[in-house]
Every structure is written in structure tokens, then in C-alpha cells.
PDB file of N, CA and C in Angstrom:
ATOM      1  N   MET J 235      77.114 -39.813 -27.410  1.00 63.00           N
ATOM      2  CA  MET J 235      75.846 -40.498 -27.256  1.00 63.00           C
ATOM      3  C   MET J 235      76.120 -41.927 -26.809  1.00 63.00           C
ATOM      4  N   THR J 236      75.365 -42.416 -25.859  1.00 84.00           N
ATOM      5  CA  THR J 236      75.435 -43.810 -25.461  1.00 84.00           C
ATOM      6  C   THR J 236      74.111 -44.464 -25.788  1.00 84.00           C
ATOM      7  N   VAL J 237      74.174 -45.566 -26.499  1.00 91.00           N
ATOM      8  CA  VAL J 237      72.991 -46.349 -26.824  1.00 91.00           C
ATOM      9  C   VAL J 237      73.015 -47.580 -25.929  1.00 91.00           C
ATOM     10  N   VAL J 238      71.921 -47.843 -25.248  1.00 92.00           N
ATOM     11  CA  VAL J 238      71.818 -48.988 -24.352  1.00 92.00           C
ATOM     12  C   VAL J 238      70.809 -49.961 -24.944  1.00 92.00           C
ATOM     13  N   ALA J 239      71.154 -51.247 -24.901  1.00 94.00           N
ATOM     14  CA  ALA J 239      70.257 -52.245 -25.468  1.00 94.00           C
ATOM     15  C   ALA J 239      70.266 -53.506 -24.628  1.00 94.00           C
ATOM     16  N   LEU J 240      69.183 -54.257 -24.718  1.00 93.00           N
ATOM     17  CA  LEU J 240      69.097 -55.590 -24.135  1.00 93.00           C
ATOM     18  C   LEU J 240      69.052 -56.568 -25.291  1.00 93.00           C
ATOM     19  N   LEU J 241      70.022 -57.470 -25.329  1.00 95.00           N
ATOM     20  CA  LEU J 241      70.137 -58.452 -26.402  1.00 95.00           C
ATOM     21  C   LEU J 241      69.981 -59.848 -25.823  1.00 95.00           C
ATOM     22  N   SER J 242      69.155 -60.647 -26.462  1.00 95.00           N
ATOM     23  CA  SER J 242      69.001 -62.048 -26.102  1.00 95.00           C
ATOM     24  C   SER J 242      69.091 -62.861 -27.383  1.00 95.00           C
ATOM     25  N   VAL J 243      70.089 -63.760 -27.453  1.00 95.00           N
ATOM     26  CA  VAL J 243      70.278 -64.626 -28.609  1.00 95.00           C
ATOM     27  C   VAL J 243      70.362 -66.053 -28.090  1.00 95.00           C
ATOM     28  N   ALA J 244      69.552 -66.943 -28.636  1.00 91.00           N
ATOM     29  CA  ALA J 244      69.567 -68.331 -28.166  1.00 91.00           C
ATOM     30  C   ALA J 244      69.028 -69.265 -29.241  1.00 91.00           C
ATOM     31  N   PRO J 245      69.609 -70.456 -29.305  1.00 91.00           N
ATOM     32  CA  PRO J 245      69.038 -71.455 -30.203  1.00 91.00           C
ATOM     33  C   PRO J 245      67.736 -71.970 -29.591  1.00 91.00           C
ATOM     34  N   VAL J 246      66.834 -72.400 -30.432  1.00 92.00           N
ATOM     35  CA  VAL J 246      65.579 -72.964 -29.943  1.00 92.00           C
ATOM     36  C   VAL J 246      65.809 -74.469 -29.791  1.00 92.00           C
ATOM     37  N   ILE J 247      66.189 -74.874 -28.566  1.00 89.00           N
ATOM     38  CA  ILE J 247      66.474 -76.278 -28.265  1.00 89.00           C
ATOM     39  C   ILE J 247      65.957 -76.616 -26.874  1.00 89.00           C
ATOM     40  N   GLU J 248      65.873 -77.889 -26.567  1.00 89.00           N
ATOM     41  CA  GLU J 248      65.414 -78.342 -25.255  1.00 89.00           C
ATOM     42  C   GLU J 248      66.553 -78.416 -24.242  1.00 89.00           C
ATOM     43  N   ASP J 249      67.773 -78.693 -24.689  1.00 88.00           N
ATOM     44  CA  ASP J 249      68.909 -78.838 -23.787  1.00 88.00           C
ATOM     45  C   ASP J 249      69.455 -77.479 -23.368  1.00 88.00           C
ATOM     46  N   SER J 250      70.530 -77.510 -22.594  1.00 88.00           N
ATOM     47  CA  SER J 250      71.177 -76.277 -22.149  1.00 88.00           C
ATOM     48  C   SER J 250      71.638 -75.446 -23.337  1.00 88.00           C
ATOM     49  N   MET J 251      71.407 -74.154 -23.239  1.00 90.00           N
ATOM     50  CA  MET J 251      71.817 -73.216 -24.276  1.00 90.00           C
ATOM     51  C   MET J 251      73.119 -72.524 -23.928  1.00 90.00           C
ATOM     52  N   ALA J 252      73.699 -72.817 -22.776  1.00 92.00           N
ATOM     53  CA  ALA J 252      74.839 -72.064 -22.252  1.00 92.00           C
ATOM     54  C   ALA J 252      76.002 -71.971 -23.233  1.00 92.00           C
ATOM     55  N   SER J 253      76.373 -73.061 -23.868  1.00 93.00           N
ATOM     56  CA  SER J 253      77.538 -73.010 -24.762  1.00 93.00           C
ATOM     57  C   SER J 253      77.268 -72.142 -25.987  1.00 93.00           C
ATOM     58  N   GLU J 254      76.066 -72.162 -26.502  1.00 92.00           N
ATOM     59  CA  GLU J 254      75.720 -71.327 -27.653  1.00 92.00           C
ATOM     60  C   GLU J 254      75.589 -69.865 -27.251  1.00 92.00           C
ATOM     61  N   VAL J 255      75.009 -69.611 -26.092  1.00 93.00           N
ATOM     62  CA  VAL J 255      74.913 -68.234 -25.603  1.00 93.00           C
ATOM     63  C   VAL J 255      76.318 -67.675 -25.385  1.00 93.00           C
ATOM     64  N   ALA J 256      77.221 -68.500 -24.893  1.00 95.00           N
ATOM     65  CA  ALA J 256      78.609 -68.061 -24.704  1.00 95.00           C
ATOM     66  C   ALA J 256      79.241 -67.648 -26.029  1.00 95.00           C
ATOM     67  N   LYS J 257      78.919 -68.327 -27.112  1.00 96.00           N
ATOM     68  CA  LYS J 257      79.426 -67.945 -28.429  1.00 96.00           C
ATOM     69  C   LYS J 257      78.915 -66.554 -28.823  1.00 96.00           C
ATOM     70  N   ALA J 258      77.654 -66.288 -28.537  1.00 96.00           N
ATOM     71  CA  ALA J 258      77.072 -64.979 -28.860  1.00 96.00           C
ATOM     72  C   ALA J 258      77.746 -63.880 -28.051  1.00 96.00           C
ATOM     73  N   VAL J 259      77.948 -64.119 -26.767  1.00 96.00           N
ATOM     74  CA  VAL J 259      78.586 -63.119 -25.905  1.00 96.00           C
ATOM     75  C   VAL J 259      80.038 -62.903 -26.339  1.00 96.00           C
ATOM     76  N   ASP J 260      80.736 -63.985 -26.649  1.00 96.00           N
ATOM     77  CA  ASP J 260      82.126 -63.885 -27.088  1.00 96.00           C
ATOM     78  C   ASP J 260      82.252 -63.061 -28.373  1.00 96.00           C
ATOM     79  N   ALA J 261      81.282 -63.142 -29.245  1.00 96.00           N
ATOM     80  CA  ALA J 261      81.310 -62.384 -30.501  1.00 96.00           C
ATOM     81  C   ALA J 261      81.300 -60.878 -30.260  1.00 96.00           C
ATOM     82  N   LEU J 262      80.778 -60.439 -29.120  1.00 96.00           N
ATOM     83  CA  LEU J 262      80.734 -59.008 -28.806  1.00 96.00           C
ATOM     84  C   LEU J 262      82.124 -58.424 -28.577  1.00 96.00           C
ATOM     85  N   GLU J 263      83.090 -59.271 -28.237  1.00 96.00           N
ATOM     86  CA  GLU J 263      84.456 -58.815 -27.955  1.00 96.00           C
ATOM     87  C   GLU J 263      85.103 -58.098 -29.140  1.00 96.00           C
ATOM     88  N   ALA J 264      84.663 -58.399 -30.346  1.00 96.00           N
ATOM     89  CA  ALA J 264      85.257 -57.805 -31.545  1.00 96.00           C
ATOM     90  C   ALA J 264      84.737 -56.392 -31.821  1.00 96.00           C
ATOM     91  N   TYR J 265      83.853 -55.884 -30.977  1.00 96.00           N
ATOM     92  CA  TYR J 265      83.218 -54.591 -31.222  1.00 96.00           C
ATOM     93  C   TYR J 265      83.491 -53.626 -30.081  1.00 96.00           C
ATOM     94  N   ASP J 266      83.345 -52.351 -30.377  1.00 95.00           N
ATOM     95  CA  ASP J 266      83.578 -51.303 -29.397  1.00 95.00           C
ATOM     96  C   ASP J 266      82.314 -51.099 -28.566  1.00 95.00           C
ATOM     97  N   VAL J 267      82.008 -52.118 -27.754  1.00 95.00           N
ATOM     98  CA  VAL J 267      80.841 -52.087 -26.884  1.00 95.00           C
ATOM     99  C   VAL J 267      81.256 -52.554 -25.494  1.00 95.00           C
ATOM    100  N   THR J 268      80.495 -52.142 -24.502  1.00 94.00           N
ATOM    101  CA  THR J 268      80.620 -52.731 -23.175  1.00 94.00           C
ATOM    102  C   THR J 268      79.369 -53.553 -22.958  1.00 94.00           C
ATOM    103  N   TYR J 269      79.479 -54.572 -22.138  1.00 95.00           N
ATOM    104  CA  TYR J 269      78.302 -55.423 -21.929  1.00 95.00           C
ATOM    105  C   TYR J 269      78.352 -56.099 -20.577  1.00 95.00           C
ATOM    106  N   GLU J 270      77.185 -56.496 -20.127  1.00 94.00           N
ATOM    107  CA  GLU J 270      77.033 -57.255 -18.883  1.00 94.00           C
ATOM    108  C   GLU J 270      75.950 -58.301 -19.119  1.00 94.00           C
ATOM    109  N   THR J 271      76.314 -59.544 -18.917  1.00 94.00           N
ATOM    110  CA  THR J 271      75.376 -60.637 -19.111  1.00 94.00           C
ATOM    111  C   THR J 271      74.615 -60.889 -17.820  1.00 94.00           C
ATOM    112  N   ASN J 272      73.311 -61.134 -17.939  1.00 91.00           N
ATOM    113  CA  ASN J 272      72.475 -61.472 -16.792  1.00 91.00           C
ATOM    114  C   ASN J 272      71.642 -62.701 -17.165  1.00 91.00           C
ATOM    115  N   PRO J 273      70.832 -63.232 -16.263  1.00 91.00           N
ATOM    116  CA  PRO J 273      70.100 -64.459 -16.567  1.00 91.00           C
ATOM    117  C   PRO J 273      69.118 -64.369 -17.737  1.00 91.00           C
ATOM    118  N   MET J 274      68.711 -63.165 -18.125  1.00 90.00           N
ATOM    119  CA  MET J 274      67.711 -63.016 -19.166  1.00 90.00           C
ATOM    120  C   MET J 274      68.243 -62.437 -20.465  1.00 90.00           C
ATOM    121  N   GLY J 275      69.530 -62.089 -20.504  1.00 94.00           N
ATOM    122  CA  GLY J 275      70.089 -61.502 -21.709  1.00 94.00           C
ATOM    123  C   GLY J 275      71.388 -60.798 -21.412  1.00 94.00           C
ATOM    124  N   THR J 276      71.787 -59.918 -22.305  1.00 95.00           N
ATOM    125  CA  THR J 276      73.014 -59.159 -22.158  1.00 95.00           C
ATOM    126  C   THR J 276      72.715 -57.694 -22.424  1.00 95.00           C
ATOM    127  N   VAL J 277      73.075 -56.837 -21.481  1.00 95.00           N
ATOM    128  CA  VAL J 277      72.924 -55.397 -21.658  1.00 95.00           C
ATOM    129  C   VAL J 277      74.178 -54.907 -22.371  1.00 95.00           C
ATOM    130  N   ILE J 278      73.992 -54.217 -23.471  1.00 96.00           N
ATOM    131  CA  ILE J 278      75.095 -53.715 -24.283  1.00 96.00           C
ATOM    132  C   ILE J 278      75.027 -52.194 -24.330  1.00 96.00           C
ATOM    133  N   GLU J 279      76.198 -51.556 -24.268  1.00 94.00           N
ATOM    134  CA  GLU J 279      76.291 -50.113 -24.452  1.00 94.00           C
ATOM    135  C   GLU J 279      77.270 -49.831 -25.578  1.00 94.00           C
ATOM    136  N   ALA J 280      76.897 -48.934 -26.471  1.00 94.00           N
ATOM    137  CA  ALA J 280      77.753 -48.541 -27.587  1.00 94.00           C
ATOM    138  C   ALA J 280      77.602 -47.042 -27.806  1.00 94.00           C
ATOM    139  N   GLU J 281      78.563 -46.467 -28.489  1.00 92.00           N
ATOM    140  CA  GLU J 281      78.501 -45.039 -28.792  1.00 92.00           C
ATOM    141  C   GLU J 281      77.558 -44.737 -29.957  1.00 92.00           C
ATOM    142  N   THR J 282      77.378 -45.699 -30.847  1.00 93.00           N
ATOM    143  CA  THR J 282      76.514 -45.467 -32.006  1.00 93.00           C
ATOM    144  C   THR J 282      75.598 -46.666 -32.241  1.00 93.00           C
ATOM    145  N   THR J 283      74.490 -46.399 -32.910  1.00 94.00           N
ATOM    146  CA  THR J 283      73.607 -47.501 -33.265  1.00 94.00           C
ATOM    147  C   THR J 283      74.260 -48.402 -34.306  1.00 94.00           C
ATOM    148  N   ASP J 284      75.112 -47.853 -35.163  1.00 95.00           N
ATOM    149  CA  ASP J 284      75.814 -48.680 -36.146  1.00 95.00           C
ATOM    150  C   ASP J 284      76.643 -49.763 -35.452  1.00 95.00           C
ATOM    151  N   GLU J 285      77.402 -49.361 -34.426  1.00 96.00           N
ATOM    152  CA  GLU J 285      78.236 -50.320 -33.695  1.00 96.00           C
ATOM    153  C   GLU J 285      77.363 -51.328 -32.941  1.00 96.00           C
ATOM    154  N   LEU J 286      76.271 -50.838 -32.368  1.00 96.00           N
ATOM    155  CA  LEU J 286      75.358 -51.719 -31.641  1.00 96.00           C
ATOM    156  C   LEU J 286      74.749 -52.773 -32.566  1.00 96.00           C
ATOM    157  N   PHE J 287      74.244 -52.343 -33.710  1.00 97.00           N
ATOM    158  CA  PHE J 287      73.639 -53.287 -34.647  1.00 97.00           C
ATOM    159  C   PHE J 287      74.662 -54.279 -35.191  1.00 97.00           C
ATOM    160  N   ALA J 288      75.880 -53.818 -35.448  1.00 97.00           N
ATOM    161  CA  ALA J 288      76.922 -54.724 -35.940  1.00 97.00           C
ATOM    162  C   ALA J 288      77.255 -55.780 -34.892  1.00 97.00           C
ATOM    163  N   ALA J 289      77.353 -55.367 -33.642  1.00 97.00           N
ATOM    164  CA  ALA J 289      77.647 -56.315 -32.555  1.00 97.00           C
ATOM    165  C   ALA J 289      76.503 -57.308 -32.377  1.00 97.00           C
ATOM    166  N   ALA J 290      75.260 -56.828 -32.429  1.00 97.00           N
ATOM    167  CA  ALA J 290      74.104 -57.717 -32.299  1.00 97.00           C
ATOM    168  C   ALA J 290      74.051 -58.716 -33.449  1.00 97.00           C
ATOM    169  N   GLN J 291      74.360 -58.259 -34.658  1.00 97.00           N
ATOM    170  CA  GLN J 291      74.393 -59.156 -35.825  1.00 97.00           C
ATOM    171  C   GLN J 291      75.451 -60.240 -35.640  1.00 97.00           C
ATOM    172  N   ALA J 292      76.631 -59.853 -35.157  1.00 97.00           N
ATOM    173  CA  ALA J 292      77.705 -60.823 -34.938  1.00 97.00           C
ATOM    174  C   ALA J 292      77.308 -61.844 -33.875  1.00 97.00           C
ATOM    175  N   ALA J 293      76.649 -61.394 -32.812  1.00 97.00           N
ATOM    176  CA  ALA J 293      76.200 -62.311 -31.766  1.00 97.00           C
ATOM    177  C   ALA J 293      75.179 -63.296 -32.328  1.00 97.00           C
ATOM    178  N   HIS J 294      74.250 -62.786 -33.115  1.00 97.00           N
ATOM    179  CA  HIS J 294      73.238 -63.648 -33.733  1.00 97.00           C
ATOM    180  C   HIS J 294      73.897 -64.688 -34.647  1.00 97.00           C
ATOM    181  N   ASP J 295      74.836 -64.245 -35.478  1.00 97.00           N
ATOM    182  CA  ASP J 295      75.495 -65.138 -36.425  1.00 97.00           C
ATOM    183  C   ASP J 295      76.386 -66.171 -35.740  1.00 97.00           C
ATOM    184  N   ALA J 296      76.856 -65.892 -34.528  1.00 97.00           N
ATOM    185  CA  ALA J 296      77.763 -66.791 -33.820  1.00 97.00           C
ATOM    186  C   ALA J 296      77.078 -68.046 -33.274  1.00 97.00           C
ATOM    187  N   VAL J 297      75.759 -68.000 -33.153  1.00 96.00           N
ATOM    188  CA  VAL J 297      75.022 -69.121 -32.564  1.00 96.00           C
ATOM    189  C   VAL J 297      74.670 -70.141 -33.638  1.00 96.00           C
ATOM    190  N   ASP J 298      74.961 -71.413 -33.334  1.00 92.00           N
ATOM    191  CA  ASP J 298      74.640 -72.506 -34.256  1.00 92.00           C
ATOM    192  C   ASP J 298      73.262 -73.070 -33.946  1.00 92.00           C
ATOM    193  N   GLY J 299      72.574 -73.526 -34.966  1.00 89.00           N
ATOM    194  CA  GLY J 299      71.291 -74.177 -34.763  1.00 89.00           C
ATOM    195  C   GLY J 299      70.414 -74.058 -35.982  1.00 89.00           C
ATOM    196  N   ASP J 300      69.392 -74.890 -36.011  1.00 91.00           N
ATOM    197  CA  ASP J 300      68.422 -74.839 -37.095  1.00 91.00           C
ATOM    198  C   ASP J 300      67.501 -73.634 -36.962  1.00 91.00           C
ATOM    199  N   ARG J 301      67.343 -73.161 -35.711  1.00 94.00           N
ATOM    200  CA  ARG J 301      66.454 -72.032 -35.448  1.00 94.00           C
ATOM    201  C   ARG J 301      67.051 -71.210 -34.320  1.00 94.00           C
ATOM    202  N   ILE J 302      67.211 -69.915 -34.543  1.00 95.00           N
ATOM    203  CA  ILE J 302      67.799 -69.005 -33.557  1.00 95.00           C
ATOM    204  C   ILE J 302      66.782 -67.916 -33.229  1.00 95.00           C
ATOM    205  N   SER J 303      66.599 -67.663 -31.951  1.00 95.00           N
ATOM    206  CA  SER J 303      65.701 -66.606 -31.501  1.00 95.00           C
ATOM    207  C   SER J 303      66.540 -65.440 -30.982  1.00 95.00           C
ATOM    208  N   THR J 304      66.351 -64.262 -31.574  1.00 96.00           N
ATOM    209  CA  THR J 304      67.079 -63.068 -31.153  1.00 96.00           C
ATOM    210  C   THR J 304      66.092 -61.951 -30.858  1.00 96.00           C
ATOM    211  N   VAL J 305      66.276 -61.330 -29.694  1.00 96.00           N
ATOM    212  CA  VAL J 305      65.467 -60.185 -29.296  1.00 96.00           C
ATOM    213  C   VAL J 305      66.424 -59.050 -28.996  1.00 96.00           C
ATOM    214  N   LEU J 306      66.167 -57.876 -29.579  1.00 97.00           N
ATOM    215  CA  LEU J 306      66.998 -56.695 -29.345  1.00 97.00           C
ATOM    216  C   LEU J 306      66.089 -55.531 -28.988  1.00 97.00           C
ATOM    217  N   LYS J 307      66.269 -55.015 -27.789  1.00 96.00           N
ATOM    218  CA  LYS J 307      65.491 -53.863 -27.322  1.00 96.00           C
ATOM    219  C   LYS J 307      66.471 -52.719 -27.118  1.00 96.00           C
ATOM    220  N   ILE J 308      66.233 -51.585 -27.789  1.00 95.00           N
ATOM    221  CA  ILE J 308      67.183 -50.472 -27.792  1.00 95.00           C
ATOM    222  C   ILE J 308      66.577 -49.238 -27.130  1.00 95.00           C
ATOM    223  N   ASP J 309      67.398 -48.582 -26.293  1.00 91.00           N
ATOM    224  CA  ASP J 309      67.055 -47.274 -25.732  1.00 91.00           C
ATOM    225  C   ASP J 309      68.084 -46.285 -26.264  1.00 91.00           C
ATOM    226  N   ASP J 310      67.692 -45.496 -27.239  1.00 89.00           N
ATOM    227  CA  ASP J 310      68.575 -44.528 -27.892  1.00 89.00           C
ATOM    228  C   ASP J 310      68.154 -43.137 -27.448  1.00 89.00           C
ATOM    229  N   LYS J 311      68.598 -42.756 -26.268  1.00 82.00           N
ATOM    230  CA  LYS J 311      68.221 -41.451 -25.707  1.00 82.00           C
ATOM    231  C   LYS J 311      69.075 -40.382 -26.367  1.00 82.00           C
ATOM    232  N   ARG J 312      68.486 -39.576 -27.191  1.00 82.00           N
ATOM    233  CA  ARG J 312      69.237 -38.639 -28.024  1.00 82.00           C
ATOM    234  C   ARG J 312      69.380 -37.250 -27.416  1.00 82.00           C
ATOM    235  N   THR J 313      68.663 -36.967 -26.336  1.00 80.00           N
ATOM    236  CA  THR J 313      68.718 -35.632 -25.754  1.00 80.00           C
ATOM    237  C   THR J 313      69.835 -35.476 -24.725  1.00 80.00           C
ATOM    238  N   ARG J 314      70.316 -36.586 -24.149  1.00 76.00           N
ATOM    239  CA  ARG J 314      71.442 -36.529 -23.229  1.00 76.00           C
ATOM    240  C   ARG J 314      72.069 -37.908 -23.112  1.00 76.00           C
ATOM    241  N   ASP J 315      73.288 -37.933 -22.622  1.00 76.00           N
ATOM    242  CA  ASP J 315      74.052 -39.171 -22.520  1.00 76.00           C
ATOM    243  C   ASP J 315      73.773 -39.837 -21.177  1.00 76.00           C
ATOM    244  N   VAL J 316      73.134 -41.004 -21.192  1.00 73.00           N
ATOM    245  CA  VAL J 316      72.820 -41.759 -19.983  1.00 73.00           C
ATOM    246  C   VAL J 316      73.274 -43.189 -20.198  1.00 73.00           C
ATOM    247  N   ASP J 317      74.114 -43.687 -19.265  1.00 76.00           N
ATOM    248  CA  ASP J 317      74.534 -45.075 -19.423  1.00 76.00           C
ATOM    249  C   ASP J 317      73.676 -46.004 -18.573  1.00 76.00           C
ATOM    250  N   ALA J 318      73.880 -47.297 -18.723  1.00 78.00           N
ATOM    251  CA  ALA J 318      73.046 -48.293 -18.061  1.00 78.00           C
ATOM    252  C   ALA J 318      73.107 -48.173 -16.541  1.00 78.00           C
ATOM    253  N   SER J 319      74.290 -47.921 -15.991  1.00 79.00           N
ATOM    254  CA  SER J 319      74.404 -47.836 -14.527  1.00 79.00           C
ATOM    255  C   SER J 319      73.608 -46.660 -13.970  1.00 79.00           C
ATOM    256  N   GLU J 320      73.510 -45.568 -14.707  1.00 78.00           N
ATOM    257  CA  GLU J 320      72.708 -44.433 -14.258  1.00 78.00           C
ATOM    258  C   GLU J 320      71.229 -44.790 -14.205  1.00 78.00           C
ATOM    259  N   LYS J 321      70.782 -45.633 -15.136  1.00 79.00           N
ATOM    260  CA  LYS J 321      69.385 -46.067 -15.136  1.00 79.00           C
ATOM    261  C   LYS J 321      69.084 -46.895 -13.887  1.00 79.00           C
ATOM    262  N   VAL J 322      70.019 -47.770 -13.526  1.00 79.00           N
ATOM    263  CA  VAL J 322      69.862 -48.592 -12.322  1.00 79.00           C
ATOM    264  C   VAL J 322      69.881 -47.703 -11.083  1.00 79.00           C
ATOM    265  N   ASP J 323      70.816 -46.748 -11.045  1.00 80.00           N
ATOM    266  CA  ASP J 323      70.901 -45.835  -9.908  1.00 80.00           C
ATOM    267  C   ASP J 323      69.603 -45.054  -9.705  1.00 80.00           C
ATOM    268  N   ALA J 324      68.974 -44.623 -10.792  1.00 78.00           N
ATOM    269  CA  ALA J 324      67.722 -43.857 -10.690  1.00 78.00           C
ATOM    270  C   ALA J 324      66.631 -44.678 -10.017  1.00 78.00           C
ATOM    271  N   VAL J 325      66.548 -45.946 -10.351  1.00 78.00           N
ATOM    272  CA  VAL J 325      65.547 -46.821  -9.719  1.00 78.00           C
ATOM    273  C   VAL J 325      65.885 -47.014  -8.243  1.00 78.00           C
ATOM    274  N   GLU J 326      67.163 -47.252  -7.943  1.00 83.00           N
ATOM    275  CA  GLU J 326      67.587 -47.435  -6.552  1.00 83.00           C
ATOM    276  C   GLU J 326      67.246 -46.217  -5.708  1.00 83.00           C
ATOM    277  N   GLU J 327      67.442 -45.026  -6.265  1.00 82.00           N
ATOM    278  CA  GLU J 327      67.109 -43.808  -5.535  1.00 82.00           C
ATOM    279  C   GLU J 327      65.617 -43.745  -5.211  1.00 82.00           C
ATOM    280  N   HIS J 328      64.771 -44.132  -6.156  1.00 84.00           N
ATOM    281  CA  HIS J 328      63.325 -44.138  -5.917  1.00 84.00           C
ATOM    282  C   HIS J 328      62.933 -45.176  -4.874  1.00 84.00           C
ATOM    283  N   LEU J 329      63.740 -46.199  -4.734  1.00 86.00           N
ATOM    284  CA  LEU J 329      63.492 -47.211  -3.707  1.00 86.00           C
ATOM    285  C   LEU J 329      64.067 -46.802  -2.356  1.00 86.00           C
ATOM    286  N   GLY J 330      64.733 -45.665  -2.312  1.00 85.00           N
ATOM    287  CA  GLY J 330      65.314 -45.178  -1.068  1.00 85.00           C
ATOM    288  C   GLY J 330      66.615 -45.875  -0.704  1.00 85.00           C
ATOM    289  N   ARG J 331      67.266 -46.463  -1.694  1.00 84.00           N
ATOM    290  CA  ARG J 331      68.523 -47.172  -1.444  1.00 84.00           C
ATOM    291  C   ARG J 331      69.673 -46.330  -2.000  1.00 84.00           C
ATOM    292  N   PRO J 332      70.857 -46.529  -1.442  1.00 79.00           N
ATOM    293  CA  PRO J 332      72.012 -45.809  -2.013  1.00 79.00           C
ATOM    294  C   PRO J 332      72.331 -46.350  -3.403  1.00 79.00           C
ATOM    295  N   ALA J 333      72.738 -45.465  -4.282  1.00 71.00           N
ATOM    296  CA  ALA J 333      73.117 -45.859  -5.648  1.00 71.00           C
ATOM    297  C   ALA J 333      74.437 -46.603  -5.571  1.00 71.00           C
ATOM    298  N   THR J 334      74.458 -47.836  -6.022  1.00 71.00           N
ATOM    299  CA  THR J 334      75.660 -48.662  -5.915  1.00 71.00           C
ATOM    300  C   THR J 334      76.540 -48.576  -7.138  1.00 71.00           C
ATOM    301  N   ASN J 335      76.026 -48.080  -8.241  1.00 59.00           N
ATOM    302  CA  ASN J 335      76.789 -48.075  -9.494  1.00 59.00           C
ATOM    303  C   ASN J 335      77.433 -46.738  -9.808  1.00 59.00           C
ATOM    304  N   ARG J 336      77.167 -45.746  -9.023  1.00 50.00           N
ATOM    305  CA  ARG J 336      77.626 -44.399  -9.327  1.00 50.00           C
ATOM    306  C   ARG J 336      79.133 -44.275  -9.098  1.00 50.00           C
ATOM    307  N   ALA J 337      79.813 -43.736 -10.088  1.00 49.00           N
ATOM    308  CA  ALA J 337      81.259 -43.513  -9.967  1.00 49.00           C
ATOM    309  C   ALA J 337      81.501 -42.385  -8.959  1.00 49.00           C
ATOM    310  N   GLU J 338      82.455 -42.591  -8.108  1.00 44.00           N
ATOM    311  CA  GLU J 338      82.765 -41.579  -7.079  1.00 44.00           C
ATOM    312  C   GLU J 338      83.728 -40.571  -7.635  1.00 44.00           C
TER     313      GLU J 338
END
């Protein structure tokens, strides 16, 4: 089973959040997850929800601040194994574009 999630962890501040967000992303390294950071968050893939939640908790705890905002959106497709790149490929196909993420 592959669980796919979108995680966003950030301190509530006016200045740049980059250094704190980097701490959250770095915390994911200690877990058996794959991830890709984008401008709006980090897409995480794990084999189990236990591993996903543990990684998200570590990312949340890694950020310093008086107030931390964390959003976790999970897609736990239990009927078949679908990874994040397959989801992107499906949209690309509907747009009539070649799938760029598909393993050859």
C-alpha cells in the first residue's frame, strides 16, 4: 500500500519561513518516506499511515516558533497501490500530453 499526502508546516511569522520549512523537510529524512517539496508544501509517500503520521509529527516538531501551522491532507487508496507520479500522469493523459513521470 502506498499512502500519499500533502504536508505543509510553517511558523506563523511575517519574515521568510524558508529556514524553518527546511527544518521540517530535513526531519523527514529519519523516516521511511519519499518526498518532493513544491512551493505550496511537500508531497510525501509512505507504505503505512503509521510511518506517514510519524514523519508528519517529526516535521511539525522540528519547526521553531510561538505558533506553527500544519496542514496534512492524506490520500489512502486502499483498493490498489497508486503512487504520486501515477496521479500526475493520469492528469497529463487527460490533457493530451505524454506522461513524463512514468517509469519505462
